[in-house]
CSV table of C-alpha atoms and ligand atoms in Angstrom, one decimal:
chain,number,residue,atom,x,y,z
A,158,MET,CA,-45.1,-56.9,-53.0
A,159,GLU,CA,-43.5,-59.0,-50.5
A,160,ILE,CA,-45.2,-60.7,-47.5
A,161,ARG,CA,-43.1,-62.2,-44.7
A,162,VAL,CA,-44.1,-65.5,-43.3
A,163,GLY,CA,-42.8,-67.2,-40.1
A,164,ILE,CA,-43.5,-70.6,-38.7
A,165,VAL,CA,-43.6,-71.6,-35.0
A,166,GLY,CA,-43.4,-75.4,-34.7
A,167,CYS,CA,-41.4,-77.4,-37.2
A,168,GLY,CA,-42.9,-80.9,-36.8
A,169,VAL,CA,-44.6,-83.0,-39.6
A,170,VAL,CA,-46.9,-80.1,-40.8
A,171,GLY,CA,-44.4,-77.3,-40.1
A,172,THR,CA,-41.7,-79.0,-42.2
A,173,GLY,CA,-44.2,-79.6,-45.0
A,174,THR,CA,-45.2,-76.0,-44.9
A,175,ALA,CA,-41.7,-74.7,-45.0
A,176,ARG,CA,-41.0,-77.0,-47.9
A,177,MET,CA,-44.0,-75.8,-49.9
A,178,LEU,CA,-43.2,-72.1,-49.2
A,179,ILE,CA,-39.6,-72.6,-50.4
A,180,GLU,CA,-40.1,-74.9,-53.3
A,181,ASN,CA,-43.3,-73.4,-54.7
A,182,ARG,CA,-42.4,-69.8,-53.9
A,183,ASN,CA,-42.1,-68.7,-57.6
A,184,LEU,CA,-45.3,-70.6,-58.6
A,185,ILE,CA,-47.2,-68.8,-55.9
A,186,ARG,CA,-45.7,-65.5,-56.9
A,187,LYS,CA,-46.6,-66.1,-60.5
A,188,LYS,CA,-50.2,-66.9,-59.6
A,189,THR,CA,-50.7,-64.1,-57.1
A,190,GLY,CA,-48.3,-61.4,-57.8
A,191,ILE,CA,-47.2,-61.4,-54.3
A,192,ASP,CA,-43.9,-62.8,-53.0
A,193,PHE,CA,-44.6,-64.8,-49.8
A,194,ARG,CA,-41.1,-65.1,-48.3
A,195,LEU,CA,-40.4,-67.6,-45.5
A,196,VAL,CA,-38.3,-65.5,-43.0
A,197,LYS,CA,-38.1,-67.6,-39.9
A,198,VAL,CA,-38.9,-71.0,-38.6
A,199,ALA,CA,-38.9,-71.6,-34.8
A,200,ASP,CA,-38.6,-74.9,-33.0
A,201,VAL,CA,-37.1,-76.0,-29.8
A,202,ASP,CA,-35.3,-79.0,-31.2
A,203,TRP,CA,-33.4,-78.8,-34.5
A,204,SER,CA,-31.7,-82.2,-34.0
A,205,ARG,CA,-34.8,-84.2,-35.0
A,206,LYS,CA,-34.7,-86.0,-38.4
A,207,ARG,CA,-37.1,-84.1,-40.9
A,208,GLU,CA,-38.2,-84.9,-44.5
A,209,PHE,CA,-36.9,-81.5,-45.7
A,210,HIS,CA,-33.8,-79.6,-44.7
A,211,VAL,CA,-34.9,-76.1,-43.5
A,212,PRO,CA,-32.1,-73.7,-44.3
A,213,GLU,CA,-29.8,-72.9,-41.4
A,214,ASP,CA,-30.3,-69.1,-41.7
A,215,LEU,CA,-34.1,-69.4,-41.3
A,216,ARG,CA,-33.9,-71.5,-38.1
A,217,THR,CA,-34.4,-70.2,-34.5
A,218,THR,CA,-35.3,-71.6,-31.2
A,219,ASP,CA,-36.9,-68.4,-30.2
A,220,TYR,CA,-40.5,-67.9,-31.2
A,221,ARG,CA,-40.3,-64.2,-30.5
A,222,GLU,CA,-38.1,-63.8,-33.6
A,223,VAL,CA,-41.0,-65.1,-35.6
A,224,LEU,CA,-43.4,-62.6,-34.0
A,225,GLU,CA,-41.0,-59.8,-34.5
A,226,GLU,CA,-40.1,-60.5,-38.2
A,227,SER,CA,-43.4,-61.8,-39.8
A,228,ASP,CA,-46.5,-60.4,-41.3
A,229,ILE,CA,-48.2,-63.7,-41.0
A,230,VAL,CA,-47.4,-66.1,-38.0
A,231,VAL,CA,-48.1,-69.7,-38.7
A,232,GLU,CA,-48.8,-71.6,-35.4
A,233,LEU,CA,-48.0,-75.3,-35.8
A,234,VAL,CA,-47.0,-76.2,-32.3
A,235,GLY,CA,-50.3,-78.0,-31.3
A,236,GLY,CA,-51.7,-78.3,-27.8
A,237,THR,CA,-53.7,-75.6,-26.1
A,238,ASP,CA,-51.5,-73.7,-23.7
A,239,PHE,CA,-48.4,-72.3,-25.4
A,240,ALA,CA,-50.3,-72.2,-28.7
A,241,LYS,CA,-53.0,-70.1,-27.3
A,242,SER,CA,-50.7,-67.5,-25.7
A,243,LEU,CA,-48.6,-67.5,-28.9
A,244,ILE,CA,-51.7,-66.7,-31.1
A,245,LEU,CA,-53.1,-64.1,-28.6
A,246,GLU,CA,-49.7,-62.5,-28.4
A,247,ALA,CA,-49.4,-62.4,-32.3
A,248,VAL,CA,-52.9,-60.9,-32.5
A,249,GLU,CA,-52.0,-58.3,-29.9
A,250,ARG,CA,-49.1,-57.3,-32.1
A,251,GLY,CA,-51.3,-57.0,-35.1
A,252,ARG,CA,-50.1,-60.1,-36.9
A,253,HIS,CA,-52.3,-62.3,-39.0
A,254,VAL,CA,-52.3,-65.9,-37.9
A,255,VAL,CA,-52.6,-69.2,-39.5
A,256,THR,CA,-53.2,-72.3,-37.5
A,257,ALA,CA,-53.9,-76.0,-37.9
A,258,ASN,CA,-54.8,-76.3,-34.2
A,259,LYS,CA,-58.4,-77.9,-34.2
A,260,HIS,CA,-58.1,-78.6,-30.5
A,261,LEU,CA,-57.5,-75.1,-29.6
A,262,LEU,CA,-60.1,-73.6,-31.9
A,263,ALA,CA,-62.7,-76.1,-30.6
A,264,VAL,CA,-62.3,-75.1,-27.1
A,265,SER,CA,-61.1,-71.5,-27.3
A,266,GLY,CA,-62.2,-70.4,-30.9
A,267,GLU,CA,-64.7,-67.9,-29.8
A,268,GLU,CA,-62.2,-65.9,-27.7
A,269,ILE,CA,-59.5,-66.0,-30.3
A,270,PHE,CA,-61.9,-65.0,-33.3
A,271,LEU,CA,-63.4,-62.2,-31.2
A,272,ARG,CA,-60.1,-60.8,-30.2
A,273,ALA,CA,-58.7,-61.0,-33.7
A,274,LYS,CA,-61.8,-59.2,-35.0
A,275,GLU,CA,-61.3,-56.4,-32.5
A,276,LYS,CA,-57.7,-56.1,-33.5
A,277,GLY,CA,-58.5,-56.2,-37.2
A,278,VAL,CA,-56.3,-59.2,-38.0
A,279,ARG,CA,-57.2,-62.5,-39.7
A,280,ILE,CA,-57.1,-66.1,-38.4
A,281,GLY,CA,-56.7,-68.7,-41.1
A,282,PHE,CA,-57.7,-72.2,-40.1
A,283,GLU,CA,-58.3,-74.2,-43.2
A,284,ALA,CA,-55.8,-76.9,-42.1
A,285,SER,CA,-57.7,-77.5,-38.8
A,286,VAL,CA,-60.3,-79.6,-40.6
A,287,GLY,CA,-59.9,-82.2,-43.3
A,288,GLY,CA,-56.2,-81.7,-44.0
A,289,GLY,CA,-55.8,-80.6,-47.7
A,290,ILE,CA,-59.6,-80.5,-48.4
A,291,PRO,CA,-60.8,-76.9,-48.7
A,292,VAL,CA,-63.8,-77.5,-46.7
A,293,ILE,CA,-63.6,-74.3,-44.5
A,294,LYS,CA,-63.3,-72.2,-47.7
A,295,ALA,CA,-66.4,-74.1,-49.1
A,296,LEU,CA,-68.4,-73.3,-46.0
A,297,ARG,CA,-67.3,-69.7,-45.8
A,298,GLU,CA,-67.5,-68.8,-49.4
A,299,GLY,CA,-68.8,-71.3,-51.9
A,300,LEU,CA,-71.8,-72.2,-49.9
A,301,VAL,CA,-72.4,-68.7,-48.2
A,302,GLY,CA,-75.7,-68.2,-49.6
A,303,ASN,CA,-77.1,-71.4,-48.0
A,304,ARG,CA,-78.7,-72.2,-44.7
A,305,ILE,CA,-76.7,-75.3,-43.8
A,306,LYS,CA,-78.9,-78.2,-42.9
A,307,ALA,CA,-76.5,-81.0,-42.2
A,308,ILE,CA,-72.9,-81.9,-42.3
A,309,TYR,CA,-71.7,-85.5,-42.2
A,310,GLY,CA,-67.9,-86.1,-42.1
A,311,ILE,CA,-65.3,-88.7,-41.9
A,312,LEU,CA,-62.8,-86.2,-40.3
A,313,ASN,CA,-60.2,-88.3,-38.7
A,314,GLY,CA,-57.6,-90.1,-41.0
A,315,THR,CA,-56.2,-92.2,-38.3
A,316,THR,CA,-59.4,-93.9,-37.3
A,317,ASN,CA,-60.5,-94.2,-40.9
A,318,TYR,CA,-57.3,-95.9,-41.7
A,319,ILE,CA,-57.7,-98.2,-38.8
A,320,LEU,CA,-61.2,-99.2,-39.5
A,321,THR,CA,-60.4,-99.7,-43.2
A,322,GLU,CA,-57.4,-102.0,-42.4
A,323,MET,CA,-59.6,-104.0,-40.0
A,324,PHE,CA,-62.4,-104.2,-42.5
A,325,GLU,CA,-60.4,-105.0,-45.6
A,326,LYS,CA,-57.3,-106.8,-44.3
A,327,GLY,CA,-58.5,-108.1,-40.9
A,328,VAL,CA,-55.3,-106.7,-39.2
A,329,SER,CA,-55.6,-105.9,-35.5
A,330,PHE,CA,-56.5,-102.6,-34.1
A,331,GLU,CA,-53.0,-102.2,-32.6
A,332,GLU,CA,-51.1,-103.0,-35.8
A,333,ALA,CA,-53.2,-100.6,-37.8
A,334,LEU,CA,-52.7,-97.9,-35.2
A,335,GLU,CA,-49.0,-98.4,-35.2
A,336,GLU,CA,-48.9,-98.0,-39.0
A,337,ALA,CA,-50.9,-94.8,-38.8
A,338,ARG,CA,-48.4,-93.4,-36.3
A,339,ARG,CA,-45.5,-94.4,-38.4
A,340,LYS,CA,-47.0,-92.6,-41.4
A,341,GLY,CA,-47.4,-89.4,-39.3
A,342,TYR,CA,-51.2,-89.4,-39.4
A,343,ALA,CA,-51.8,-89.9,-35.7
A,344,GLU,CA,-51.8,-87.1,-33.1
A,345,ALA,CA,-48.8,-86.9,-30.7
A,346,ASP,CA,-51.3,-88.5,-28.3
A,347,PRO,CA,-53.2,-91.0,-30.4
A,348,ALA,CA,-55.9,-91.2,-27.9
A,349,LEU,CA,-57.1,-88.0,-29.4
A,350,ASP,CA,-57.8,-89.8,-32.7
A,351,VAL,CA,-59.0,-93.2,-31.3
A,352,ASP,CA,-61.3,-91.9,-28.7
A,353,GLY,CA,-63.0,-89.6,-31.1
A,354,TRP,CA,-61.8,-86.2,-29.7
A,355,ASP,CA,-60.0,-85.1,-32.9
A,356,ALA,CA,-63.1,-85.6,-34.9
A,357,ALA,CA,-65.2,-83.8,-32.2
A,358,HIS,CA,-62.8,-80.8,-32.4
A,359,LYS,CA,-63.3,-80.7,-36.2
A,360,ILE,CA,-67.1,-81.0,-36.2
A,361,THR,CA,-67.4,-78.2,-33.6
A,362,ILE,CA,-65.4,-76.0,-35.9
A,363,LEU,CA,-67.5,-76.8,-38.8
A,364,SER,CA,-70.7,-76.3,-36.7
A,365,SER,CA,-69.6,-72.9,-35.7
A,366,LEU,CA,-69.1,-71.9,-39.3
A,367,ALA,CA,-72.3,-73.6,-40.4
A,368,PHE,CA,-74.6,-72.3,-37.6
A,369,GLY,CA,-72.9,-69.0,-36.8
A,370,ARG,CA,-72.1,-69.4,-33.2
A,371,TYR,CA,-69.8,-71.5,-31.0
A,372,PHE,CA,-71.2,-74.5,-29.1
A,373,PRO,CA,-69.7,-75.5,-26.0
A,374,PHE,CA,-67.2,-78.4,-26.6
A,375,GLU,CA,-68.3,-80.3,-23.5
A,376,GLU,CA,-71.8,-80.7,-25.0
A,377,VAL,CA,-70.7,-82.6,-28.0
A,378,TYR,CA,-71.4,-86.3,-27.8
A,379,VAL,CA,-68.1,-88.2,-28.3
A,380,GLU,CA,-67.6,-92.0,-28.6
A,381,GLY,CA,-64.4,-93.5,-30.2
A,382,ILE,CA,-63.5,-96.7,-31.8
A,383,ARG,CA,-61.4,-98.2,-29.0
A,384,ASN,CA,-64.1,-100.9,-28.2
A,385,VAL,CA,-65.0,-101.6,-31.8
A,386,SER,CA,-65.0,-105.4,-32.2
A,387,GLY,CA,-64.1,-107.4,-35.4
A,388,LEU,CA,-67.3,-109.4,-34.9
A,389,ASP,CA,-69.6,-106.3,-35.3
A,390,VAL,CA,-67.5,-105.1,-38.4
A,391,GLU,CA,-68.2,-108.6,-39.9
A,392,LEU,CA,-71.8,-108.8,-39.0
A,393,GLY,CA,-72.4,-105.2,-40.2
A,394,LYS,CA,-70.8,-106.3,-43.5
A,395,GLU,CA,-73.2,-109.1,-43.8
A,396,LEU,CA,-76.1,-106.7,-43.4
A,397,GLY,CA,-74.6,-104.4,-46.1
A,398,TYR,CA,-73.0,-102.0,-43.8
A,399,THR,CA,-69.7,-100.4,-43.4
A,400,LEU,CA,-68.5,-99.0,-40.1
A,401,LYS,CA,-67.1,-95.5,-40.0
A,402,LEU,CA,-66.3,-93.0,-37.2
A,403,LEU,CA,-68.8,-90.3,-38.4
A,404,ALA,CA,-69.0,-86.8,-37.2
A,405,ILE,CA,-72.5,-85.4,-37.5
A,406,ALA,CA,-73.8,-81.8,-37.2
A,407,LYS,CA,-77.5,-81.7,-38.0
A,408,LYS,CA,-80.1,-79.1,-37.5
A,409,VAL,CA,-83.4,-80.5,-36.3
A,410,ASP,CA,-86.0,-77.7,-35.7
A,411,SER,CA,-84.6,-75.1,-33.4
A,412,GLU,CA,-81.9,-77.6,-32.1
A,413,VAL,CA,-78.6,-78.9,-33.4
A,414,GLU,CA,-77.2,-82.4,-33.0
A,415,ILE,CA,-73.4,-82.5,-32.9
A,416,ARG,CA,-72.1,-86.0,-32.4
A,417,VAL,CA,-69.1,-88.3,-33.2
A,418,HIS,CA,-69.5,-92.1,-32.8
A,419,PRO,CA,-68.8,-95.3,-34.7
A,420,THR,CA,-71.7,-95.5,-37.3
A,421,PHE,CA,-72.9,-98.0,-39.8
A,422,LEU,CA,-73.4,-96.6,-43.3
A,423,HIS,CA,-74.9,-98.6,-46.1
A,424,SER,CA,-71.9,-99.8,-48.0
A,425,GLU,CA,-73.2,-98.3,-51.2
A,426,GLU,CA,-73.1,-94.7,-49.8
A,427,ALA,CA,-70.4,-92.4,-51.0
A,428,LEU,CA,-69.2,-91.8,-47.5
A,429,ALA,CA,-68.9,-95.6,-46.8
A,430,LYS,CA,-66.4,-95.9,-49.8
A,431,VAL,CA,-64.0,-93.3,-48.3
A,432,SER,CA,-61.1,-95.5,-47.2
A,433,GLY,CA,-57.7,-95.3,-45.7
A,434,VAL,CA,-56.4,-91.9,-44.5
A,435,TYR,CA,-58.9,-90.1,-46.7
A,436,ASN,CA,-61.4,-87.8,-45.2
A,437,ALA,CA,-64.7,-86.7,-46.7
A,438,VAL,CA,-67.4,-84.1,-45.8
A,439,MET,CA,-71.0,-84.1,-47.0
A,440,ILE,CA,-72.6,-80.6,-46.6
A,441,GLU,CA,-76.2,-80.1,-47.2
A,442,GLY,CA,-77.5,-76.6,-47.9
A,443,ASP,CA,-81.1,-75.4,-48.5
A,444,PHE,CA,-80.4,-74.2,-52.0
A,445,VAL,CA,-77.3,-76.2,-53.2
A,446,GLY,CA,-78.7,-79.6,-51.9
A,447,ARG,CA,-75.9,-82.1,-51.1
A,448,THR,CA,-72.2,-81.5,-51.8
A,449,MET,CA,-69.1,-83.8,-51.1
A,450,PHE,CA,-65.6,-82.8,-50.4
A,451,TYR,CA,-62.9,-85.5,-50.5
A,452,GLY,CA,-59.2,-85.7,-50.0
A,453,GLN,CA,-56.3,-86.6,-47.8
A,454,GLY,CA,-57.2,-85.5,-44.3
A,455,ALA,CA,-53.8,-85.9,-42.6
A,456,GLY,CA,-50.2,-86.0,-43.3
A,457,SER,CA,-47.4,-83.5,-43.9
A,458,HIS,CA,-48.1,-82.4,-47.5
A,459,PRO,CA,-51.9,-82.3,-47.6
A,460,THR,CA,-52.1,-80.3,-44.5
A,461,ALA,CA,-49.2,-78.0,-45.6
A,462,SER,CA,-51.4,-77.3,-48.7
A,463,ALA,CA,-54.2,-76.0,-46.6
A,464,VAL,CA,-51.8,-73.9,-44.4
A,465,VAL,CA,-50.3,-72.3,-47.5
A,466,SER,CA,-53.8,-71.7,-49.1
A,467,ASP,CA,-54.6,-69.6,-45.8
A,468,ILE,CA,-51.4,-67.8,-46.0
A,469,VAL,CA,-52.0,-66.8,-49.7
A,470,ASP,CA,-55.7,-66.0,-49.0
A,471,ILE,CA,-54.8,-63.7,-46.1
A,472,GLY,CA,-52.0,-62.1,-48.1
A,473,VAL,CA,-54.1,-61.6,-51.3
A,474,SER,CA,-57.2,-60.2,-49.5
A,475,VAL,CA,-55.7,-58.2,-46.7
A,476,TYR,CA,-52.9,-56.6,-48.8
A,477,ARG,CA,-55.3,-55.8,-51.6
A,478,GLY,CA,-57.5,-54.0,-49.1
A,479,VAL,CA,-60.4,-56.5,-48.5
A,480,SER,CA,-61.2,-56.5,-44.9
A,481,VAL,CA,-64.6,-58.2,-44.9
A,482,GLU,CA,-64.5,-62.0,-43.9
A,483,ILE,CA,-67.0,-64.4,-42.5
A,484,THR,CA,-65.9,-65.6,-39.1
A,485,PRO,CA,-67.2,-68.6,-37.3
A,486,VAL,CA,-68.7,-66.4,-34.4
A,487,ASP,CA,-71.3,-64.0,-33.8
A,488,TRP,CA,-73.4,-63.8,-37.1
A,489,GLU,CA,-76.2,-65.8,-35.7
A,490,LYS,CA,-78.0,-64.5,-32.5
A,491,SER,CA,-80.6,-67.2,-32.2
A,492,ASP,CA,-80.7,-69.6,-29.3
A,493,LEU,CA,-79.9,-72.8,-31.0
A,494,SER,CA,-79.3,-75.5,-28.4
A,495,ILE,CA,-77.6,-78.9,-28.6
A,496,ARG,CA,-80.1,-81.7,-28.8
A,497,LYS,CA,-79.2,-84.9,-26.9
A,498,ASN,CA,-82.2,-87.2,-27.7
A,499,PHE,CA,-81.0,-88.3,-31.1
A,500,TYR,CA,-83.3,-89.9,-33.6
A,501,SER,CA,-81.7,-92.7,-35.5
A,502,ARG,CA,-81.7,-96.2,-36.6
A,503,TYR,CA,-79.7,-98.7,-34.4
A,504,TYR,CA,-77.8,-101.9,-34.6
A,505,LEU,CA,-78.2,-103.8,-31.5
A,506,ARG,CA,-76.1,-107.0,-30.8
A,507,PHE,CA,-77.0,-109.3,-27.9
A,508,SER,CA,-75.2,-112.4,-26.7
A,509,VAL,CA,-77.8,-114.9,-25.9
A,510,PRO,CA,-78.4,-118.7,-25.7
A,511,ASP,CA,-79.9,-120.3,-28.8
A,512,ARG,CA,-83.2,-121.5,-27.5
A,513,PRO,CA,-86.9,-120.8,-27.9
A,514,GLY,CA,-88.3,-117.5,-26.6
A,515,VAL,CA,-85.1,-115.6,-26.4
A,516,LEU,CA,-85.9,-113.3,-29.4
A,517,ALA,CA,-89.6,-112.9,-28.3
A,518,SER,CA,-88.5,-111.7,-24.8
A,519,ILE,CA,-86.2,-109.1,-26.3
A,520,SER,CA,-88.6,-107.9,-29.0
A,521,ARG,CA,-91.3,-107.5,-26.4
A,522,VAL,CA,-89.3,-105.0,-24.5
A,523,LEU,CA,-88.4,-103.1,-27.7
A,524,ALA,CA,-92.2,-103.1,-28.5
A,525,ASP,CA,-93.0,-101.7,-25.1
A,526,PHE,CA,-90.8,-98.7,-25.9
A,527,ASN,CA,-92.4,-98.3,-29.3
A,528,ILE,CA,-89.2,-99.3,-31.1
A,529,SER,CA,-89.9,-101.0,-34.4
A,530,ILE,CA,-87.6,-103.9,-35.7
A,531,ALA,CA,-86.3,-103.6,-39.2
A,532,ALA,CA,-84.2,-106.7,-39.6
A,533,VAL,CA,-82.9,-109.6,-37.4
A,534,LEU,CA,-79.8,-111.7,-37.9
A,535,GLN,CA,-78.7,-114.6,-35.7
A,536,LYS,CA,-75.5,-116.5,-36.4
A,537,GLU,CA,-75.0,-120.1,-35.6
A,538,MET,CA,-71.6,-119.3,-34.3
A,539,VAL,CA,-70.6,-119.6,-30.6
A,540,CYS,CA,-69.3,-116.6,-28.9
A,541,GLU,CA,-66.6,-117.3,-26.4
A,542,ILE,CA,-67.8,-115.7,-23.2
A,543,ALA,CA,-66.0,-116.9,-20.2
A,544,GLY,CA,-68.2,-118.3,-17.3
A,545,VAL,CA,-71.3,-118.8,-19.2
A,546,LYS,CA,-73.3,-121.7,-17.9
A,547,ASN,CA,-76.3,-121.5,-20.2
A,548,GLY,CA,-74.9,-123.5,-23.0
A,549,PRO,CA,-73.7,-122.1,-26.4
A,550,ILE,CA,-74.0,-118.2,-26.7
A,551,VAL,CA,-74.6,-116.8,-30.1
A,552,PRO,CA,-74.7,-113.3,-31.4
A,553,LEU,CA,-78.3,-111.9,-32.1
A,554,VAL,CA,-78.4,-108.7,-34.1
A,555,ILE,CA,-81.5,-106.5,-34.3
A,556,LEU,CA,-81.6,-103.5,-36.7
A,557,THR,CA,-84.3,-101.0,-35.6
A,558,HIS,CA,-86.2,-98.4,-37.6
A,559,LYS,CA,-85.7,-94.9,-36.5
A,560,ALA,CA,-86.1,-94.5,-32.7
A,561,TYR,CA,-85.4,-92.0,-30.1
A,562,GLU,CA,-82.0,-92.5,-28.3
A,563,LYS,CA,-83.7,-92.1,-24.8
A,564,ASP,CA,-86.1,-95.0,-25.7
A,565,ILE,CA,-83.3,-97.2,-26.9
A,566,GLN,CA,-81.3,-96.6,-23.7
A,567,LYS,CA,-84.3,-97.4,-21.5
A,568,ALA,CA,-85.2,-100.5,-23.5
A,569,LEU,CA,-81.6,-101.7,-23.2
A,570,GLY,CA,-81.6,-101.1,-19.5
A,571,GLU,CA,-84.5,-103.5,-19.2
A,572,ILE,CA,-83.0,-106.0,-21.8
A,573,GLU,CA,-79.7,-106.1,-20.0
A,574,ASN,CA,-81.5,-107.4,-17.0
A,575,LEU,CA,-83.2,-110.3,-18.7
A,576,PRO,CA,-81.7,-113.6,-17.6
A,577,VAL,CA,-81.1,-114.8,-21.2
A,578,VAL,CA,-78.8,-111.8,-22.0
A,579,VAL,CA,-75.3,-112.7,-20.9
A,580,ASP,CA,-73.2,-109.7,-21.8
A,581,LYS,CA,-73.5,-106.0,-22.2
A,582,PRO,CA,-75.5,-105.3,-25.5
A,583,VAL,CA,-73.5,-103.6,-28.3
A,584,VAL,CA,-75.2,-100.5,-29.7
A,585,ILE,CA,-74.1,-98.9,-33.0
A,586,ARG,CA,-76.1,-96.1,-34.6
A,587,VAL,CA,-76.9,-96.4,-38.3
A,588,GLU,CA,-77.2,-93.3,-40.5
A,589,GLU,CA,-78.0,-92.4,-44.1
A,590,ALA,CA,-75.5,-89.7,-44.8
A,591,SER,CA,-75.2,-89.3,-48.6
B,126,HSE,N1,-54.7,-87.0,-36.4
B,126,HSE,C1,-55.5,-86.4,-37.4
B,126,HSE,C2,-56.0,-87.4,-38.3
B,126,HSE,C3,-54.4,-85.6,-38.2
B,126,HSE,O1,-55.7,-88.6,-38.1
B,126,HSE,O2,-56.9,-87.1,-39.0
B,126,HSE,C4,-55.2,-84.5,-39.0
B,126,HSE,O3,-55.9,-83.6,-38.3
């Protein structure tokens, strides 16, 4: 049996996918008994330098040729406009679709999955989360018997690479970002990585699979790493913590917390040790307990590996007559809502003069809001803050026990107005994730 595969978009991942389908065609045929034949690759610009030479006879600049000639259409264009119309057009024509487009699935996934279901075609999206890690397959199949309680993920390779370089080598944010771009990890618009959007797209997709319904993307809490300072990375290290951009989806009673933000993890935790471009996801189910998935979360070849796994999965199941699949939509009818009042531990850093009563005045406000202090660290280093007339200013770090976000924000509102606090306090949440 032969299955015809066409790719639209021959960038970093498209090129890797074409290469894998061509170089490993025989291997896949031997394993599955199906010949997955790459029939067409569409791109608007064939003059670009690529890591693999796509044979001339497969190339086109017209995506409609891919739609015409393929059983499975692989969308690797990215973005949300053309990619969406391409996928919907493919679905209308009865084509199965494989996509790595996390942004599109996070904002329009519900519409796409429902339409595909009506038309009886499959949407493969393993490559949309965690690059080469088969985490979608794990949630859909391996853990299918479980109620999912929590997901903690390092889901963006670029930011993890940047934070690791800053932590281990002390390189600047800009230098590390440039290197991540050069290696092909970063999005075309790196703000999607740095400001947390890419991780937020991915945790939205995982949440829909875990909890059986789509949550409005606008309601996901997103904070990136653009304002992370080397000082907090260093002070956190002294307290035994490593800073990560963590994506969290957690069921709390009848609500779900979905959030992405810089997070301190105890340095001994497994997720804290995930470095460089690697991604990791911890999934907790009611029967299985905690499981961890780890691998390269970005880059041409790992992502191509996930794309090809979808192609083969669709080919094997559909062409052997299996039509049942678990989609991320509409299996859960409950009214789970998104919870905004997080309950977490907090790292708070204040810039204050080093004199009697300063700590007491801050801790009094925390006590007023029922926030309990777990640890305090003050450094005898002088912060350079321009225009300060109160003498030397030092960093004062307070680690809290678990507290409600609303109480923390209210307390900080008051503390900020104390005359001894000379700069905006830094707030970083602290989690126990693995
Ligand atoms: N820009 C993404 C990352 C690529 O850095 O993880 C993979 O989705």
